[in-house]
Amino acid sequence: MRILGVESSCDDTAAAVLDDGTVLSSIVASQDDVHNKFGGVVPELASRSHLRNIVAVIEAALAKAGTTLDRIDAIAATRGPGLVGSLLVGLCTAKAIAFARQLPFVGVNHLEGHLLSPRLEGDVPFPYVALLVSGGHTSVYHAEDYGRYRLLGATRDDAAGEAFDKVAKVMGLGYPGGRVIDNLARNGDPTAIRFPRARLKPLRNANGTPFGYSFSGLKTAVWQHVREHPIDSDAMVADVAASFQEAVVDMLLDTAFAAARSVGSLRLVIAGGVSANSRLRARALAGAAELGITACIPPMRYCTDNAAMIALAASHRLQRGECDPLSVNAVADLEL
Ligand code: KG4
Ligand code: ZN
């Protein structure tokens, strides 16, 4: 089965063609240049950029896959969560193609796409514990099977990616901040500044889940540090970046490993934009080896937003004979 996937939930316009689980093409048009000067995503500009790019991105994905719409069997698009104006562009375009071509349509939860993304490169058997860490989410799930994802914990304030982006903004490093901080931190000392690590007690978590995260205290601590110790050298920038990043990685992994232990999982999947972080990747692999479990992290191109993961999530529903009516709407706060 050949599926055209479309993703436009935030600030990346993406399309991909998946053929029986093999990625034939995955095109992502980034809007970093549009939002960089604002230090964050401007929703209205994001929707307009999606509108400008969506058709060209879909055409590029079909061309790269060496295929045409005549040979596509089904269409999938992200229906949430995300910025509603952004979501609508990809969703409406995909539904229009499905209507014109009389093809089955599947509306996909973006978070399920991330949770399944390591499977684009090989089999990752269920069950597994998955840390989903992006610009909008920081949550731990027990993925028991397709469509069966039990929330074990989530952030009660900022997402980790948001913390990276806000700290980069405070330091005047531009948007998106994660990649910039990752690069600068390579030259810094992660022990230079001891930023606080929040460890939440189960009762203080949202939804009564056993685990949780909080990044707002760390963000404020970096802001205070930068205010009290004005950054006046490249070495200082690198040390603040490395120390902040180390605190985030400590918090993410301590809780993710504890969650894996709590359900007896021998596999920890880490997915979402922040899983592109080099320090997180290295420490996750080393930590998992020490604990005798396997850490599965997608290759960089499938960590950040892409449409291959959306087509993959749809493929499992299509295999079961399921699809959605074209009345499916975008839902900004869609839950998993
Ligand atoms: O999954 P994603 O592409 O979009 C959302 O669904 O949010 O994640 C984007 C987030 C941004 O906050 C970005 O700063 C962060 O992922 N990110 C990183 C790195 N690359 C992207 N954070 C830390 N280190 C990186 N190398
Ligand atoms: Zn995402």
mmCIF file of C-alpha atoms in Angstrom, residues 28-328:
data_model
loop_
_atom_site.group_PDB
_atom_site.id
_atom_site.type_symbol
_atom_site.label_atom_id
_atom_site.label_comp_id
_atom_site.label_asym_id
_atom_site.label_seq_id
_atom_site.Cartn_x
_atom_site.Cartn_y
_atom_site.Cartn_z
ATOM 1 C CA VAL A 28 10.449 18.957 4.969
ATOM 2 C CA ALA A 29 10.318 22.705 4.225
ATOM 3 C CA SER A 30 11.476 24.534 7.343
ATOM 4 C CA GLN A 31 10.177 27.989 8.284
ATOM 5 C CA ASP A 32 13.109 28.793 10.580
ATOM 6 C CA ASP A 33 13.998 31.864 8.482
ATOM 7 C CA VAL A 34 10.448 33.226 8.850
ATOM 8 C CA HIS A 35 10.334 32.933 12.665
ATOM 9 C CA ASN A 36 13.991 33.396 13.607
ATOM 10 C CA LYS A 37 13.831 37.164 14.088
ATOM 11 C CA PHE A 38 10.836 36.820 16.443
ATOM 12 C CA GLY A 39 12.537 34.263 18.719
ATOM 13 C CA GLY A 40 9.591 31.855 18.397
ATOM 14 C CA VAL A 41 6.842 30.644 16.056
ATOM 15 C CA VAL A 42 4.371 33.369 14.989
ATOM 16 C CA PRO A 43 1.165 31.362 14.309
ATOM 17 C CA GLU A 44 -0.252 33.627 11.573
ATOM 18 C CA LEU A 45 3.043 33.661 9.676
ATOM 19 C CA ALA A 46 3.280 29.883 10.054
ATOM 20 C CA SER A 47 -0.145 29.322 8.417
ATOM 21 C CA ARG A 48 0.718 31.678 5.562
ATOM 22 C CA SER A 49 4.030 29.922 4.934
ATOM 23 C CA HIS A 50 2.295 26.527 4.934
ATOM 24 C CA LEU A 51 -0.161 27.863 2.334
ATOM 25 C CA ARG A 52 2.703 29.043 0.147
ATOM 26 C CA ASN A 53 4.671 25.779 0.435
ATOM 27 C CA ILE A 54 2.210 22.922 0.757
ATOM 28 C CA VAL A 55 1.574 22.152 -2.935
ATOM 29 C CA ALA A 56 5.267 22.346 -3.880
ATOM 30 C CA VAL A 57 6.222 20.133 -0.934
ATOM 31 C CA ILE A 58 3.639 17.468 -1.886
ATOM 32 C CA GLU A 59 4.774 17.601 -5.536
ATOM 33 C CA ALA A 60 8.408 17.250 -4.441
ATOM 34 C CA ALA A 61 7.567 14.210 -2.267
ATOM 35 C CA LEU A 62 5.735 12.519 -5.156
ATOM 36 C CA ALA A 63 8.544 13.326 -7.619
ATOM 37 C CA LYS A 64 11.305 12.119 -5.272
ATOM 38 C CA ALA A 65 9.367 8.874 -4.737
ATOM 39 C CA GLY A 66 9.129 8.487 -8.531
ATOM 40 C CA THR A 67 5.353 8.321 -8.304
ATOM 41 C CA THR A 68 2.198 10.299 -9.079
ATOM 42 C CA LEU A 69 -1.191 10.692 -7.397
ATOM 43 C CA ASP A 70 -2.502 8.008 -9.796
ATOM 44 C CA ARG A 71 -0.416 5.454 -7.927
ATOM 45 C CA ILE A 72 -1.256 6.588 -4.357
ATOM 46 C CA ASP A 73 -3.626 4.285 -2.431
ATOM 47 C CA ALA A 74 -4.430 6.468 0.599
ATOM 48 C CA ILE A 75 -3.825 9.935 2.070
ATOM 49 C CA ALA A 76 -2.944 10.777 5.685
ATOM 50 C CA ALA A 77 -2.566 14.129 7.432
ATOM 51 C CA THR A 78 -1.942 15.362 10.967
ATOM 52 C CA ARG A 79 -5.205 16.498 12.596
ATOM 53 C CA GLY A 80 -3.723 17.596 15.968
ATOM 54 C CA PRO A 81 -2.336 18.596 18.353
ATOM 55 C CA GLY A 82 -0.731 21.795 17.061
ATOM 56 C CA LEU A 83 -1.476 25.331 15.934
ATOM 57 C CA VAL A 84 -4.968 25.220 14.484
ATOM 58 C CA GLY A 85 -4.219 27.548 11.538
ATOM 59 C CA SER A 86 -1.170 25.459 10.623
ATOM 60 C CA LEU A 87 -3.005 22.144 11.023
ATOM 61 C CA LEU A 88 -5.855 23.279 8.774
ATOM 62 C CA VAL A 89 -3.569 23.919 5.795
ATOM 63 C CA GLY A 90 -2.171 20.370 5.615
ATOM 64 C CA LEU A 91 -5.427 18.728 6.690
ATOM 65 C CA CYS A 92 -7.623 20.562 4.151
ATOM 66 C CA THR A 93 -5.124 20.012 1.333
ATOM 67 C CA ALA A 94 -4.946 16.293 2.096
ATOM 68 C CA LYS A 95 -8.733 15.974 2.393
ATOM 69 C CA ALA A 96 -9.174 17.828 -0.932
ATOM 70 C CA ILE A 97 -6.836 15.371 -2.674
ATOM 71 C CA ALA A 98 -8.627 12.428 -1.055
ATOM 72 C CA PHE A 99 -12.008 13.824 -2.200
ATOM 73 C CA ALA A 100 -10.856 14.572 -5.756
ATOM 74 C CA ARG A 101 -9.191 11.168 -6.126
ATOM 75 C CA GLN A 102 -11.764 9.188 -4.127
ATOM 76 C CA LEU A 103 -9.024 7.821 -1.863
ATOM 77 C CA PRO A 104 -9.284 6.644 1.761
ATOM 78 C CA PHE A 105 -8.262 9.351 4.237
ATOM 79 C CA VAL A 106 -6.751 9.024 7.737
ATOM 80 C CA GLY A 107 -6.433 11.889 10.239
ATOM 81 C CA VAL A 108 -3.396 11.214 12.440
ATOM 82 C CA ASN A 109 -2.471 12.274 15.977
ATOM 83 C CA HIS A 110 0.943 13.969 15.689
ATOM 84 C CA LEU A 111 2.057 12.436 19.004
ATOM 85 C CA GLU A 112 1.362 8.908 17.749
ATOM 86 C CA GLY A 113 3.544 9.726 14.726
ATOM 87 C CA HIS A 114 6.446 10.644 17.030
ATOM 88 C CA LEU A 115 5.896 7.552 19.216
ATOM 89 C CA LEU A 116 6.087 5.264 16.194
ATOM 90 C CA SER A 117 8.910 7.157 14.406
ATOM 91 C CA PRO A 118 11.768 4.780 15.443
ATOM 92 C CA ARG A 119 9.893 2.079 13.504
ATOM 93 C CA LEU A 120 10.601 3.888 10.216
ATOM 94 C CA GLU A 121 14.103 2.433 10.349
ATOM 95 C CA GLY A 122 13.484 -1.044 11.724
ATOM 96 C CA ASP A 123 11.326 -3.141 13.979
ATOM 97 C CA VAL A 124 10.870 -1.934 17.558
ATOM 98 C CA PRO A 125 8.619 -4.554 19.175
ATOM 99 C CA PHE A 126 5.847 -3.552 21.591
ATOM 100 C CA PRO A 127 5.630 -3.022 24.501
ATOM 101 C CA TYR A 128 8.016 -0.154 25.173
ATOM 102 C CA VAL A 129 8.258 2.975 27.269
ATOM 103 C CA ALA A 130 8.494 6.117 25.129
ATOM 104 C CA LEU A 131 9.769 9.542 26.135
ATOM 105 C CA LEU A 132 8.185 12.052 23.783
ATOM 106 C CA VAL A 133 10.134 15.247 24.007
ATOM 107 C CA SER A 134 9.435 18.110 21.603
ATOM 108 C CA GLY A 135 8.703 21.819 21.404
ATOM 109 C CA GLY A 136 5.123 21.276 22.555
ATOM 110 C CA HIS A 137 5.281 18.095 24.666
ATOM 111 C CA THR A 138 7.327 16.289 27.274
ATOM 112 C CA SER A 139 5.565 13.081 28.246
ATOM 113 C CA VAL A 140 6.305 9.451 29.023
ATOM 114 C CA TYR A 141 4.007 6.737 27.669
ATOM 115 C CA HIS A 142 3.777 2.992 27.971
ATOM 116 C CA ALA A 143 3.202 1.953 24.354
ATOM 117 C CA GLU A 144 1.510 -1.431 24.682
ATOM 118 C CA ASP A 145 0.437 -1.880 21.054
ATOM 119 C CA TYR A 146 -0.758 0.171 18.076
ATOM 120 C CA GLY A 147 -3.324 2.628 19.386
ATOM 121 C CA ARG A 148 -2.726 1.632 23.040
ATOM 122 C CA TYR A 149 -0.604 4.302 24.701
ATOM 123 C CA ARG A 150 -0.868 4.762 28.477
ATOM 124 C CA LEU A 151 0.338 8.100 29.860
ATOM 125 C CA LEU A 152 2.858 7.586 32.685
ATOM 126 C CA GLY A 153 3.783 11.227 33.158
ATOM 127 C CA ALA A 154 3.926 14.674 31.561
ATOM 128 C CA THR A 155 5.324 18.125 32.157
ATOM 129 C CA ARG A 156 3.289 20.381 34.413
ATOM 130 C CA ASP A 157 4.585 23.541 32.773
ATOM 131 C CA ASP A 158 6.979 24.016 29.831
ATOM 132 C CA ALA A 159 7.983 21.327 27.344
ATOM 133 C CA ALA A 160 11.735 20.630 27.241
ATOM 134 C CA GLY A 161 12.014 21.989 23.675
ATOM 135 C CA GLU A 162 10.235 25.156 24.779
ATOM 136 C CA ALA A 163 12.800 25.529 27.589
ATOM 137 C CA PHE A 164 15.630 25.176 25.039
ATOM 138 C CA ASP A 165 13.985 27.797 22.824
ATOM 139 C CA LYS A 166 13.318 30.235 25.684
ATOM 140 C CA VAL A 167 16.819 29.915 27.139
ATOM 141 C CA ALA A 168 18.260 30.514 23.658
ATOM 142 C CA LYS A 169 16.094 33.626 23.390
ATOM 143 C CA VAL A 170 17.291 34.941 26.775
ATOM 144 C CA MET A 171 20.882 34.383 25.605
ATOM 145 C CA GLY A 172 20.169 36.116 22.264
ATOM 146 C CA LEU A 173 20.886 32.974 20.234
ATOM 147 C CA GLY A 174 17.854 33.007 17.880
ATOM 148 C CA TYR A 175 15.178 30.411 17.075
ATOM 149 C CA PRO A 176 14.906 27.414 17.172
ATOM 150 C CA GLY A 177 17.182 27.294 20.167
ATOM 151 C CA GLY A 178 17.657 23.564 20.672
ATOM 152 C CA ARG A 179 20.084 22.961 17.844
ATOM 153 C CA VAL A 180 22.058 26.148 18.599
ATOM 154 C CA ILE A 181 22.442 25.282 22.304
ATOM 155 C CA ASP A 182 23.397 21.707 21.383
ATOM 156 C CA ASN A 183 26.190 23.002 19.111
ATOM 157 C CA LEU A 184 27.473 25.644 21.554
ATOM 158 C CA ALA A 185 27.419 23.185 24.461
ATOM 159 C CA ARG A 186 29.994 20.985 22.734
ATOM 160 C CA ASN A 187 32.656 23.541 23.724
ATOM 161 C CA GLY A 188 31.327 24.131 27.237
ATOM 162 C CA ASP A 189 31.729 22.570 30.682
ATOM 163 C CA PRO A 190 28.466 20.872 31.773
ATOM 164 C CA THR A 191 29.541 21.134 35.425
ATOM 165 C CA ALA A 192 30.399 24.863 35.274
ATOM 166 C CA ILE A 193 27.065 25.985 36.789
ATOM 167 C CA ARG A 194 24.893 23.760 38.957
ATOM 168 C CA PHE A 195 21.373 24.598 37.747
ATOM 169 C CA PRO A 196 18.450 23.093 39.733
ATOM 170 C CA ARG A 197 16.882 19.767 38.680
ATOM 171 C CA ALA A 198 13.183 19.452 39.518
ATOM 172 C CA ARG A 199 12.186 16.043 40.861
ATOM 173 C CA LEU A 200 8.448 15.780 41.324
ATOM 174 C CA LYS A 201 6.690 13.593 43.834
ATOM 175 C CA PRO A 202 3.921 11.460 42.260
ATOM 176 C CA LEU A 203 1.135 13.300 44.053
ATOM 177 C CA ARG A 204 2.101 16.630 42.517
ATOM 178 C CA ASN A 205 1.687 15.408 38.943
ATOM 179 C CA ALA A 206 -1.040 16.192 36.470
ATOM 180 C CA ASN A 207 -3.695 13.524 35.737
ATOM 181 C CA GLY A 208 -2.649 11.451 38.751
ATOM 182 C CA THR A 209 0.179 9.910 36.714
ATOM 183 C CA PRO A 210 3.141 8.439 38.610
ATOM 184 C CA PHE A 211 5.807 10.585 36.874
ATOM 185 C CA GLY A 212 6.155 14.225 35.909
ATOM 186 C CA TYR A 213 8.434 16.970 34.685
ATOM 187 C CA SER A 214 8.844 20.671 35.370
ATOM 188 C CA PHE A 215 11.204 22.960 33.468
ATOM 189 C CA SER A 216 10.013 26.429 34.540
ATOM 190 C CA GLY A 217 12.310 26.586 37.617
ATOM 191 C CA LEU A 218 15.344 25.704 35.501
ATOM 192 C CA LYS A 219 14.373 28.288 32.897
ATOM 193 C CA THR A 220 14.067 30.982 35.581
ATOM 194 C CA ALA A 221 17.408 29.923 37.121
ATOM 195 C CA VAL A 222 19.178 30.357 33.768
ATOM 196 C CA TRP A 223 17.500 33.728 33.277
ATOM 197 C CA GLN A 224 18.605 34.868 36.767
ATOM 198 C CA HIS A 225 22.126 33.586 36.189
ATOM 199 C CA VAL A 226 22.444 35.444 32.893
ATOM 200 C CA ARG A 227 21.098 38.628 34.533
ATOM 201 C CA GLU A 228 23.571 38.429 37.426
ATOM 202 C CA HIS A 229 26.547 37.296 35.334
ATOM 203 C CA PRO A 230 26.281 39.142 31.997
ATOM 204 C CA ILE A 231 27.700 36.928 29.265
ATOM 205 C CA ASP A 232 30.834 38.548 27.863
ATOM 206 C CA SER A 233 32.758 35.715 26.221
ATOM 207 C CA ASP A 234 32.217 32.701 23.974
ATOM 208 C CA ALA A 235 33.461 30.481 26.809
ATOM 209 C CA MET A 236 30.706 31.774 29.127
ATOM 210 C CA VAL A 237 28.027 31.183 26.469
ATOM 211 C CA ALA A 238 29.290 27.626 26.008
ATOM 212 C CA ASP A 239 29.355 26.943 29.772
ATOM 213 C CA VAL A 240 25.808 28.237 30.336
ATOM 214 C CA ALA A 241 24.568 26.241 27.312
ATOM 215 C CA ALA A 242 26.326 23.039 28.458
ATOM 216 C CA SER A 243 25.204 23.395 32.098
ATOM 217 C CA PHE A 244 21.584 24.096 31.144
ATOM 218 C CA GLN A 245 21.550 21.205 28.657
ATOM 219 C CA GLU A 246 23.033 18.853 31.270
ATOM 220 C CA ALA A 247 20.248 19.726 33.725
ATOM 221 C CA VAL A 248 17.565 19.042 31.074
ATOM 222 C CA VAL A 249 19.159 15.725 30.101
ATOM 223 C CA ASP A 250 19.476 14.658 33.773
ATOM 224 C CA MET A 251 15.790 15.363 34.373
ATOM 225 C CA LEU A 252 14.593 13.738 31.150
ATOM 226 C CA LEU A 253 16.581 10.542 31.605
ATOM 227 C CA ASP A 254 16.164 10.083 35.386
ATOM 228 C CA THR A 255 12.393 10.083 34.984
ATOM 229 C CA ALA A 256 12.313 8.096 31.715
ATOM 230 C CA PHE A 257 14.510 5.334 33.157
ATOM 231 C CA ALA A 258 12.448 5.284 36.368
ATOM 232 C CA ALA A 259 9.274 4.965 34.269
ATOM 233 C CA ALA A 260 10.795 2.104 32.245
ATOM 234 C CA ARG A 261 11.778 0.357 35.490
ATOM 235 C CA SER A 262 8.304 0.857 36.969
ATOM 236 C CA VAL A 263 6.609 -1.136 34.195
ATOM 237 C CA GLY A 264 9.499 -3.577 33.728
ATOM 238 C CA SER A 265 10.180 -2.366 30.165
ATOM 239 C CA LEU A 266 13.427 -3.458 28.528
ATOM 240 C CA ARG A 267 13.072 -0.850 25.779
ATOM 241 C CA LEU A 268 13.070 2.937 26.002
ATOM 242 C CA VAL A 269 12.126 4.883 22.879
ATOM 243 C CA ILE A 270 13.046 8.566 22.780
ATOM 244 C CA ALA A 271 11.321 10.612 20.076
ATOM 245 C CA GLY A 272 10.342 14.181 19.161
ATOM 246 C CA GLY A 273 12.451 17.188 18.206
ATOM 247 C CA VAL A 274 14.594 17.238 21.369
ATOM 248 C CA SER A 275 15.664 13.621 20.736
ATOM 249 C CA ALA A 276 17.950 15.157 18.072
ATOM 250 C CA ASN A 277 20.042 16.504 20.983
ATOM 251 C CA SER A 278 23.522 14.969 20.844
ATOM 252 C CA ARG A 279 24.068 14.936 24.619
ATOM 253 C CA LEU A 280 20.657 13.343 25.266
ATOM 254 C CA ARG A 281 21.341 10.670 22.624
ATOM 255 C CA ALA A 282 24.801 9.808 23.965
ATOM 256 C CA ARG A 283 23.726 9.706 27.609
ATOM 257 C CA ALA A 284 20.555 7.724 26.832
ATOM 258 C CA LEU A 285 22.555 5.022 25.051
ATOM 259 C CA ALA A 286 25.170 4.867 27.818
ATOM 260 C CA GLY A 287 22.573 4.912 30.616
ATOM 261 C CA ALA A 288 20.454 2.224 28.971
ATOM 262 C CA ALA A 289 23.499 -0.029 28.495
ATOM 263 C CA GLU A 290 24.294 0.343 32.216
ATOM 264 C CA LEU A 291 20.737 -0.657 33.134
ATOM 265 C CA GLY A 292 20.713 -3.568 30.671
ATOM 266 C CA ILE A 293 17.917 -2.087 28.535
ATOM 267 C CA THR A 294 17.829 -0.924 24.902
ATOM 268 C CA ALA A 295 17.425 2.741 23.970
ATOM 269 C CA CYS A 296 15.832 3.256 20.540
ATOM 270 C CA ILE A 297 16.179 6.764 19.102
ATOM 271 C CA PRO A 298 15.171 7.584 15.512
ATOM 272 C CA PRO A 299 17.785 8.919 13.095
ATOM 273 C CA MET A 300 17.982 12.725 13.135
ATOM 274 C CA ARG A 301 15.743 13.223 10.082
ATOM 275 C CA TYR A 302 12.831 11.496 11.871
ATOM 276 C CA CYS A 303 13.346 13.183 15.291
ATOM 277 C CA THR A 304 11.946 16.566 14.281
ATOM 278 C CA ASP A 305 8.594 16.971 12.538
ATOM 279 C CA ASN A 306 8.215 14.962 9.326
ATOM 280 C CA ALA A 307 5.409 13.365 7.329
ATOM 281 C CA ALA A 308 6.904 9.855 7.078
ATOM 282 C CA MET A 309 5.892 9.209 10.707
ATOM 283 C CA ILE A 310 2.360 10.451 9.910
ATOM 284 C CA ALA A 311 2.041 8.057 6.947
ATOM 285 C CA LEU A 312 3.387 5.242 9.153
ATOM 286 C CA ALA A 313 0.837 5.876 11.909
ATOM 287 C CA ALA A 314 -1.909 5.872 9.253
ATOM 288 C CA SER A 315 -0.664 2.640 7.676
ATOM 289 C CA HIS A 316 -1.535 0.597 10.751
ATOM 290 C CA ARG A 317 -5.103 1.868 10.773
ATOM 291 C CA LEU A 318 -5.471 1.307 7.033
ATOM 292 C CA GLN A 319 -4.164 -2.267 7.420
ATOM 293 C CA ARG A 320 -7.003 -2.875 9.869
ATOM 294 C CA GLY A 321 -9.440 -1.537 7.263
ATOM 295 C CA GLU A 322 -10.022 1.716 9.147
ATOM 296 C CA CYS A 323 -10.174 5.241 7.709
ATOM 297 C CA ASP A 324 -11.801 8.566 8.625
ATOM 298 C CA PRO A 325 -14.651 10.549 7.079
ATOM 299 C CA LEU A 326 -13.693 13.806 5.347
ATOM 300 C CA SER A 327 -15.614 15.664 8.065
ATOM 301 C CA VAL A 328 -12.620 15.102 10.416
#
